[in-house]
Amino acid sequence: MTEYGQDEILELLWTLREERKASRAEVLRSAAEPGPERLLEELVEGGMVDASGEEILLTKSGEDRARGIIRRHRLAEVLLHNLFELDDTQLENSACQFEHILSEPVVESVCTFLGHPPACPHGRPIPRGECCDRIRTEIRPLVMRLTEASLGGAVRIVFITPRSKKRLEKLSALGIVPGSRIRLLQRNPSFVLEIGQTTVAVDRDITDEIYVKPT
């Protein structure tokens, strides 16, 4: 079996753990790679997983490797989602290819370019990297949350990570969509935004979900 197949199982284990469903039966049922039993055996032999019980557990080395895979995959999803109009299947397949070719320096560059996004387009958390921990002291991101934008300065929306489809539809109806120019006019007592000739007041949790860059 290939290292690629092992990576897919580790990625699956991480995702199932987030859903609290990392049982042996669920792993074998959900695995897309052929021969998941053998792949699990290889990961056990390599010290990546503990399969002694019904729940499959990641070891320290397995956790580190899976974390890197998940980080690359979800950052690739954000990048592709922002650049291209892809359906969910195309997005997933393309991100799967990207996760295996992105080197760590490239991953950090992508993360910094995107403004260290906290979640993928599906709302799943993106593991932080060293670049995320350095951001406040060393790195000024090319993309930032609207919350952090300078008052009165024009910015362009790069991407949005809404908590729900309903919220995304509401923002779209207001013209708050990727590519739009916007200004942050005030922060207190609420955030006031200017979109074209319209001003709207929104809560901080909404501005935290809108990522922008200076125009």
Coordinates of C-alpha atoms in Angstrom, one line a residue:
M1 CA 0.0 0.0 0.0
T2 CA 1.2 3.5 -0.7
E3 CA 1.9 6.4 1.6
Y4 CA -0.9 8.2 -0.2
G5 CA -3.4 5.6 1.1
Q6 CA -2.1 5.9 4.6
D7 CA -2.6 9.7 4.4
E8 CA -6.2 9.2 3.4
I9 CA -6.8 7.0 6.4
L10 CA -5.2 9.4 8.7
E11 CA -7.3 12.3 7.2
L12 CA -10.4 10.2 7.6
L13 CA -9.6 9.4 11.3
W14 CA -9.1 13.1 12.0
T15 CA -12.5 14.0 10.4
L16 CA -14.4 11.1 12.1
R17 CA -12.9 12.1 15.4
E18 CA -14.3 15.6 14.9
E19 CA -17.7 14.0 14.4
R20 CA -17.1 11.6 17.4
K21 CA -17.4 8.6 15.1
A22 CA -13.8 7.2 14.9
S23 CA -14.8 3.6 15.5
R24 CA -13.2 0.8 13.6
A25 CA -16.5 -0.1 11.9
E26 CA -17.0 3.6 10.8
V27 CA -13.5 3.9 9.5
L28 CA -13.8 0.7 7.4
R29 CA -17.2 1.7 6.1
S30 CA -16.1 5.3 5.2
A31 CA -12.7 4.6 3.7
A32 CA -12.5 5.5 0.0
E33 CA -9.1 3.7 -0.4
P34 CA -9.1 0.0 -1.2
G35 CA -7.9 -2.4 1.5
P36 CA -8.5 -0.2 4.6
E37 CA -7.8 -3.1 7.0
R38 CA -4.3 -3.4 5.6
L39 CA -3.7 0.3 5.7
L40 CA -4.7 0.4 9.4
E41 CA -2.3 -2.5 10.0
E42 CA 0.5 -0.5 8.4
L43 CA -0.3 2.6 10.4
V44 CA -0.3 0.5 13.6
E45 CA 3.1 -1.0 12.7
G46 CA 4.4 2.5 12.0
G47 CA 3.3 3.7 15.4
M48 CA 0.7 6.1 13.9
V49 CA -2.5 4.7 15.3
D50 CA -3.7 2.6 18.2
A51 CA -6.3 0.1 17.1
S52 CA -6.3 -2.1 20.2
G53 CA -9.9 -1.0 21.1
E54 CA -13.1 -0.4 19.2
E55 CA -12.2 3.3 18.7
I56 CA -9.2 4.0 16.5
L57 CA -6.8 6.5 18.2
L58 CA -4.1 8.6 16.7
T59 CA -0.7 8.4 18.5
K60 CA 1.5 11.5 18.9
S61 CA 3.3 10.9 15.6
G62 CA 0.0 10.0 13.9
E63 CA -1.6 13.2 15.3
D64 CA 1.2 15.4 13.9
R65 CA 1.1 13.8 10.5
A66 CA -2.7 13.9 10.3
R67 CA -2.7 17.5 11.4
G68 CA -0.4 18.5 8.6
I69 CA -2.6 16.7 6.0
I70 CA -5.8 18.3 7.3
R71 CA -4.2 21.8 7.4
R72 CA -3.0 21.5 3.8
H73 CA -6.3 20.1 2.6
R74 CA -8.5 22.8 4.2
L75 CA -6.2 25.6 3.2
A76 CA -6.3 24.3 -0.4
E77 CA -10.1 24.3 -0.1
V78 CA -10.2 28.0 0.9
L79 CA -7.8 29.0 -1.8
L80 CA -9.6 27.1 -4.6
H81 CA -13.0 28.3 -3.3
N82 CA -11.9 31.9 -3.5
L83 CA -10.3 31.6 -6.9
F84 CA -12.6 29.4 -8.8
E85 CA -16.3 28.5 -9.1
L86 CA -16.2 24.8 -8.2
D87 CA -18.9 22.6 -7.0
D88 CA -18.4 20.5 -3.8
T89 CA -17.1 17.5 -5.7
Q90 CA -14.6 19.5 -7.8
L91 CA -13.5 21.4 -4.7
E92 CA -12.9 18.2 -2.7
N93 CA -11.1 16.4 -5.5
S94 CA -8.8 19.3 -6.3
A95 CA -8.0 19.9 -2.6
C96 CA -7.1 16.2 -2.3
Q97 CA -4.5 16.6 -5.0
F98 CA -3.2 19.9 -3.6
E99 CA -2.7 18.5 -0.1
H100 CA -0.1 16.0 -1.4
I101 CA 2.1 18.5 -3.3
L102 CA 2.2 21.5 -1.1
S103 CA 5.5 21.9 0.7
E104 CA 5.5 23.4 4.2
P105 CA 7.0 26.8 3.1
V106 CA 4.2 27.0 0.4
V107 CA 1.6 26.1 2.9
E108 CA 2.7 28.9 5.2
S109 CA 2.7 31.3 2.3
V110 CA -0.8 30.3 1.3
C111 CA -2.0 30.6 4.9
T112 CA -0.5 34.1 5.2
F113 CA -1.9 35.2 1.8
L114 CA -5.4 34.1 2.9
G115 CA -5.1 35.9 6.3
H116 CA -4.8 32.7 8.4
P117 CA -8.4 31.6 7.9
P118 CA -9.9 29.8 10.9
A119 CA -12.1 27.4 8.9
C120 CA -12.6 25.8 5.5
P121 CA -15.6 26.7 3.3
H122 CA -17.5 23.9 5.0
G123 CA -16.9 25.4 8.4
R124 CA -14.4 22.8 9.7
P125 CA -11.5 24.3 11.7
I126 CA -8.1 24.7 10.1
P127 CA -5.2 23.6 12.4
R128 CA -3.0 26.6 13.1
G129 CA 0.6 26.7 11.9
E130 CA 3.7 28.5 13.0
C131 CA 2.9 31.4 10.7
C132 CA -0.4 31.8 12.6
D133 CA 1.4 32.0 15.9
R134 CA 3.8 34.6 14.6
I135 CA 1.2 36.8 12.9
R136 CA 0.8 39.3 15.8
T137 CA 4.5 40.0 16.2
E138 CA 6.1 39.4 12.8
I139 CA 3.7 39.1 10.0
R140 CA 1.0 41.5 8.7
P141 CA -1.4 39.4 6.6
L142 CA -2.3 40.3 3.1
V143 CA -5.9 39.4 4.0
M144 CA -7.5 40.4 7.4
R145 CA -10.9 40.2 9.1
L146 CA -13.1 43.2 8.4
T147 CA -13.2 43.7 12.1
E148 CA -9.5 44.6 12.0
A149 CA -9.7 47.0 9.0
S150 CA -8.9 50.7 9.4
L151 CA -11.9 52.9 9.8
G152 CA -12.9 54.7 6.6
G153 CA -10.4 52.9 4.4
A154 CA -11.7 51.1 1.3
V155 CA -11.2 47.3 1.3
R156 CA -12.2 44.5 -1.0
I157 CA -13.9 41.4 0.2
V158 CA -11.8 38.3 -0.5
F159 CA -13.9 35.6 1.1
I160 CA -16.6 35.0 3.7
T161 CA -16.8 32.1 6.2
P162 CA -20.5 32.3 7.3
R163 CA -21.8 30.0 10.0
S164 CA -24.9 29.3 8.1
K165 CA -26.2 29.3 4.5
K166 CA -29.0 31.7 5.7
R167 CA -26.5 34.2 6.9
L168 CA -24.6 34.0 3.6
E169 CA -27.8 34.6 1.7
K170 CA -28.6 37.7 3.9
L171 CA -25.1 39.1 3.3
S172 CA -25.4 38.5 -0.5
A173 CA -28.7 40.4 -0.5
L174 CA -26.9 43.3 1.0
G175 CA -24.2 43.2 -1.7
I176 CA -21.6 41.8 0.8
V177 CA -20.0 39.2 -1.5
P178 CA -16.4 38.4 -2.5
G179 CA -15.1 41.1 -4.8
S180 CA -17.2 43.9 -3.4
R181 CA -15.6 47.1 -2.2
I182 CA -16.6 48.1 1.4
R183 CA -15.7 50.5 4.1
L184 CA -15.8 50.1 7.9
L185 CA -17.2 53.4 9.3
Q186 CA -17.5 52.6 13.0
R187 CA -17.0 49.8 15.5
N188 CA -19.1 50.9 18.5
P189 CA -21.8 50.4 19.6
S190 CA -22.1 48.2 16.5
F191 CA -20.1 47.8 13.3
V192 CA -21.4 50.1 10.5
L193 CA -20.5 49.2 7.0
E194 CA -20.7 51.2 3.8
I195 CA -21.5 49.2 0.6
G196 CA -21.9 51.5 -2.4
Q197 CA -24.5 54.1 -1.3
T198 CA -25.9 52.0 1.5
T199 CA -24.9 51.8 5.1
V200 CA -25.8 48.8 7.4
A201 CA -25.1 48.0 11.0
V202 CA -24.0 44.4 11.9
D203 CA -22.6 42.5 14.9
R204 CA -19.0 41.7 15.4
D205 CA -19.6 38.0 14.8
I206 CA -20.5 38.9 11.2
T207 CA -17.5 41.1 10.6
D208 CA -15.2 38.4 12.0
E209 CA -16.5 36.1 9.2
I210 CA -15.7 38.6 6.4
Y211 CA -12.0 38.7 5.1
V212 CA -10.8 41.7 3.2
K213 CA -7.7 43.2 1.7
P214 CA -6.9 46.9 1.2
T215 CA -7.7 48.2 -2.3

